[in-house]
Amino acid sequence: DAGVIQSPRHEVTEMGQEVTLRCKPISGHDYLFWYRQTMMRGLELLIYFNNNVPIDDSGMPEDRFSAKMPNASFSTLKIQPSEPRDSAVYFCASSLQGEQYFGPGTRLTVT
Amino acid sequence: QKEVEQNSGPLSVPEGAIASLNCTYSDRGSQSFFWYRQYSGKSPELIMFIYSNGDKEDGRFTAQLNKASQYVSLLIRDSQPSDSATYLCAVSFSGGYQKVTFGTGTKLQVIP
């Protein structure tokens, strides 16, 4: 299996621009998670889906953040408008039995 | 607030020694416990999970769970320089089987 795939791997954008991060989970996994990792706050859960349905979005920091999962093999995390404090590494993870498998992450820099 | 606590380290051990990494959690009803390894600049990698009290061994790794004390640990035997990484403890709290909370991680340094 190819594992969890994320794109882009790096994103540099200016404040105010829209950013879209993409994730393809492991085939057959029915849970998908979006995390954000910073030195200050560690690894934070933003939102997770079960069978393409959002279950818990309590970690989404603001209305500027939105996530969708239109089908079992694709999810997006969108930030609009982006701000410098959104700079972080964003991870997508998927699971079937509780053990989560992470993608390589997207390093986002907002200038 | 449900919390997972880890000592940030760094924990330094000589090559060949046993490294002991510890984690405490706040919710007595927690169900599942995971250890992830994260190399610098890389994503977290699952190395162990444990659901029941006691020990679980996998190669050089042993996870130990004590639910009464709300404590989970990871032992790494015959530590190697390649084990140098940050180790993240993750706990799924009661009522949330799939949702886990991560600790901030312990940085392990294995000295050759």
Short mmCIF file of C-alpha atoms in Angstrom, two decimals:
data_model
loop_
_atom_site.label_atom_id
_atom_site.label_comp_id
_atom_site.label_asym_id
_atom_site.label_seq_id
_atom_site.Cartn_x
_atom_site.Cartn_y
_atom_site.Cartn_z
CA ASP A 1 0.00 0.00 0.00
CA ALA A 2 1.21 3.51 -0.78
CA GLY A 3 0.28 4.83 2.62
CA VAL A 4 -1.38 8.18 3.27
CA ILE A 5 -0.60 10.67 0.53
CA GLN A 6 -0.56 14.43 1.08
CA SER A 7 -0.01 17.31 -1.29
CA PRO A 8 1.62 19.69 -1.57
CA ARG A 9 4.59 18.81 0.65
CA HIS A 10 5.53 22.46 1.03
CA GLU A 11 3.43 25.57 0.58
CA VAL A 12 4.57 29.16 0.90
CA THR A 13 1.90 31.82 0.56
CA GLU A 14 1.20 35.38 1.48
CA MET A 15 -1.16 36.48 4.19
CA GLY A 16 -4.72 36.70 2.95
CA GLN A 17 -4.38 34.03 0.29
CA GLU A 18 -6.42 30.84 0.18
CA VAL A 19 -4.59 27.61 0.90
CA THR A 20 -5.86 24.11 0.10
CA LEU A 21 -4.21 21.00 1.48
CA ARG A 22 -5.04 17.58 0.07
CA CYS A 23 -5.05 14.06 1.46
CA LYS A 24 -5.61 10.56 0.12
CA PRO A 25 -6.10 8.04 2.95
CA ILE A 26 -5.08 4.40 2.93
CA SER A 27 -7.57 2.37 0.91
CA GLY A 28 -10.13 0.70 3.15
CA HIS A 29 -9.60 2.98 6.14
CA ASP A 30 -12.85 4.53 7.31
CA TYR A 31 -11.49 7.26 9.58
CA LEU A 32 -9.56 10.32 8.45
CA PHE A 33 -7.94 12.89 10.70
CA TRP A 34 -6.39 16.32 10.14
CA TYR A 35 -3.73 17.50 12.61
CA ARG A 36 -1.57 20.58 12.98
CA GLN A 37 1.86 20.48 14.61
CA THR A 38 3.85 23.41 15.94
CA MET A 39 6.72 23.64 18.38
CA MET A 40 4.61 25.61 20.81
CA ARG A 41 1.41 23.56 20.79
CA GLY A 42 2.55 20.12 19.68
CA LEU A 43 0.22 17.89 17.67
CA GLU A 44 -3.36 19.14 17.68
CA LEU A 45 -6.39 17.39 16.22
CA LEU A 46 -8.34 19.74 13.98
CA ILE A 47 -11.15 17.54 12.66
CA TYR A 48 -11.91 13.93 11.91
CA PHE A 49 -14.26 12.05 9.59
CA ASN A 50 -15.89 8.64 9.71
CA ASN A 51 -17.14 7.23 6.42
CA ASN A 52 -16.74 10.69 4.86
CA VAL A 53 -18.90 12.36 7.53
CA PRO A 54 -17.34 14.98 9.87
CA ILE A 55 -17.62 13.69 13.43
CA ASP A 56 -15.76 16.24 15.53
CA ASP A 57 -14.53 19.63 14.33
CA SER A 58 -14.03 21.13 17.78
CA GLY A 59 -10.32 21.54 17.10
CA MET A 60 -10.78 23.76 14.07
CA PRO A 61 -9.37 27.06 15.30
CA GLU A 62 -11.56 29.51 13.42
CA ASP A 63 -14.11 29.86 10.69
CA ARG A 64 -11.22 30.50 8.34
CA PHE A 65 -10.59 26.75 8.44
CA SER A 66 -12.83 24.27 6.64
CA ALA A 67 -12.49 20.60 5.71
CA LYS A 68 -14.34 18.34 3.34
CA MET A 69 -14.31 14.68 2.42
CA PRO A 70 -16.32 14.24 -0.77
CA ASN A 71 -15.47 10.54 -1.06
CA ALA A 72 -13.59 7.78 0.70
CA SER A 73 -10.32 8.49 -1.09
CA PHE A 74 -9.97 12.25 -0.84
CA SER A 75 -10.11 15.05 1.69
CA THR A 76 -9.19 18.72 1.69
CA LEU A 77 -8.36 21.24 4.40
CA LYS A 78 -8.83 24.83 3.34
CA ILE A 79 -7.67 28.02 5.03
CA GLN A 80 -9.19 31.24 3.78
CA PRO A 81 -7.82 33.82 4.38
CA SER A 82 -4.47 32.55 5.63
CA GLU A 83 -2.54 34.31 8.39
CA PRO A 84 1.11 34.05 9.54
CA ARG A 85 0.02 32.23 12.71
CA ASP A 86 -1.30 29.40 10.54
CA SER A 87 2.29 28.47 9.70
CA ALA A 88 2.76 24.87 10.83
CA VAL A 89 3.04 21.32 9.57
CA TYR A 90 -0.35 19.85 8.73
CA PHE A 91 -0.72 16.09 8.88
CA CYS A 92 -3.44 13.84 7.58
CA ALA A 93 -3.87 10.40 9.14
CA SER A 94 -6.20 7.48 8.50
CA SER A 95 -7.23 4.46 10.53
CA LEU A 96 -9.41 1.38 10.52
CA GLN A 97 -9.00 -0.28 13.93
CA GLY A 98 -7.81 2.64 16.05
CA GLU A 99 -4.16 2.73 15.04
CA GLN A 100 -3.56 5.88 13.02
CA TYR A 101 -1.17 6.07 10.08
CA PHE A 102 0.17 9.47 9.16
CA GLY A 103 0.97 11.04 5.85
CA PRO A 104 4.26 12.90 5.26
CA GLY A 105 2.69 16.25 6.09
CA THR A 106 2.44 19.63 4.42
CA ARG A 107 4.73 22.36 5.71
CA LEU A 108 2.81 25.62 5.41
CA THR A 109 4.52 28.97 5.65
CA VAL A 110 2.40 32.12 5.54
CA THR A 111 4.36 35.34 5.11
CA GLN B 1 -9.75 18.87 30.38
CA LYS B 2 -8.41 15.50 29.33
CA GLU B 3 -4.64 15.55 29.28
CA VAL B 4 -1.66 13.43 28.35
CA GLU B 5 1.59 14.32 30.09
CA GLN B 6 5.13 13.49 29.06
CA ASN B 7 8.51 14.76 30.16
CA SER B 8 9.91 16.71 27.22
CA GLY B 9 13.47 15.55 27.85
CA PRO B 10 15.91 15.19 26.34
CA LEU B 11 16.45 11.75 27.78
CA SER B 12 20.01 10.67 27.09
CA VAL B 13 21.03 7.03 27.30
CA PRO B 14 24.21 5.24 26.18
CA GLU B 15 24.06 2.84 23.27
CA GLY B 16 23.00 -0.62 24.41
CA ALA B 17 21.16 0.61 27.50
CA ILE B 18 17.44 0.46 28.24
CA ALA B 19 15.51 3.66 27.54
CA SER B 20 12.39 4.18 29.64
CA LEU B 21 9.79 6.66 28.43
CA ASN B 22 6.80 7.55 30.58
CA CYS B 23 3.35 8.97 30.05
CA THR B 24 0.47 9.79 32.40
CA TYR B 25 -3.10 10.57 31.47
CA SER B 26 -5.99 12.22 33.23
CA ASP B 27 -9.04 10.15 32.26
CA ARG B 28 -9.46 6.93 34.23
CA GLY B 29 -11.84 5.63 31.58
CA SER B 30 -9.26 5.77 28.80
CA GLN B 31 -9.36 2.76 26.51
CA SER B 32 -6.50 2.68 24.05
CA PHE B 33 -2.86 3.71 24.28
CA PHE B 34 -0.37 4.28 21.50
CA TRP B 35 3.30 5.10 21.12
CA TYR B 36 4.54 6.95 18.05
CA ARG B 37 8.10 7.71 17.04
CA GLN B 38 8.82 10.94 15.17
CA TYR B 39 12.18 11.68 13.61
CA SER B 40 13.03 15.33 13.08
CA GLY B 41 11.23 16.66 10.02
CA LYS B 42 9.22 13.48 9.54
CA SER B 43 5.70 12.34 10.37
CA PRO B 44 4.74 10.30 13.46
CA GLU B 45 5.14 6.55 12.98
CA LEU B 46 3.14 4.06 15.04
CA ILE B 47 5.42 1.65 16.91
CA MET B 48 3.26 0.15 19.67
CA PHE B 49 -0.29 0.03 20.93
CA ILE B 50 -1.72 -1.51 24.08
CA TYR B 51 -5.28 -1.90 25.30
CA SER B 52 -5.02 -4.09 28.42
CA ASN B 53 -3.18 -3.81 31.69
CA GLY B 54 0.25 -5.39 31.74
CA ASP B 55 3.10 -5.66 29.29
CA LYS B 56 3.18 -6.03 25.54
CA GLU B 57 6.43 -6.84 23.80
CA ASP B 58 7.41 -6.36 20.16
CA GLY B 59 11.06 -6.91 19.38
CA ARG B 60 13.15 -4.45 21.38
CA PHE B 61 10.06 -2.50 22.44
CA THR B 62 7.85 -3.17 25.46
CA ALA B 63 4.75 -1.16 26.30
CA GLN B 64 3.55 -1.26 29.90
CA LEU B 65 0.07 -0.16 30.98
CA ASN B 66 -1.17 0.42 34.52
CA LYS B 67 -4.73 1.75 34.37
CA ALA B 68 -5.05 2.03 38.15
CA SER B 69 -2.12 4.46 38.21
CA GLN B 70 -3.10 6.01 34.84
CA TYR B 71 0.38 5.37 33.56
CA VAL B 72 1.78 3.95 30.35
CA SER B 73 5.43 3.48 29.53
CA LEU B 74 7.64 2.41 26.65
CA LEU B 75 10.87 0.51 27.20
CA ILE B 76 13.45 0.28 24.45
CA ARG B 77 16.04 -2.43 25.05
CA ASP B 78 19.53 -2.37 23.53
CA SER B 79 19.06 1.26 22.49
CA GLN B 80 20.64 2.23 19.19
CA PRO B 81 21.60 5.67 17.84
CA SER B 82 18.85 5.15 15.23
CA ASP B 83 16.33 5.19 18.09
CA SER B 84 17.12 8.86 18.67
CA ALA B 85 13.82 10.60 18.01
CA THR B 86 10.84 12.15 19.77
CA TYR B 87 8.39 9.62 21.19
CA LEU B 88 4.75 10.64 21.38
CA CYS B 89 2.24 9.02 23.69
CA ALA B 90 -1.38 9.06 22.50
CA VAL B 91 -4.50 8.13 24.46
CA SER B 92 -8.10 7.62 23.40
CA PHE B 93 -10.34 8.80 26.17
CA SER B 94 -13.61 7.24 27.26
CA GLY B 95 -16.40 7.79 24.76
CA GLY B 96 -14.00 8.40 21.90
CA TYR B 97 -12.49 5.19 20.62
CA GLN B 98 -10.96 6.67 17.49
CA LYS B 99 -10.13 10.17 18.70
CA VAL B 100 -6.80 10.35 20.49
CA THR B 101 -5.01 13.06 22.40
CA PHE B 102 -1.26 13.30 21.96
CA GLY B 103 1.29 14.22 24.57
CA THR B 104 3.95 16.74 23.66
CA GLY B 105 6.56 14.01 23.32
CA THR B 106 9.85 13.00 24.90
CA LYS B 107 13.05 13.54 22.97
CA LEU B 108 15.38 10.54 23.24
CA GLN B 109 19.07 10.77 22.50
CA VAL B 110 21.08 7.56 22.29
CA ILE B 111 24.77 8.31 22.72
CA PRO B 112 27.16 6.04 20.76
#
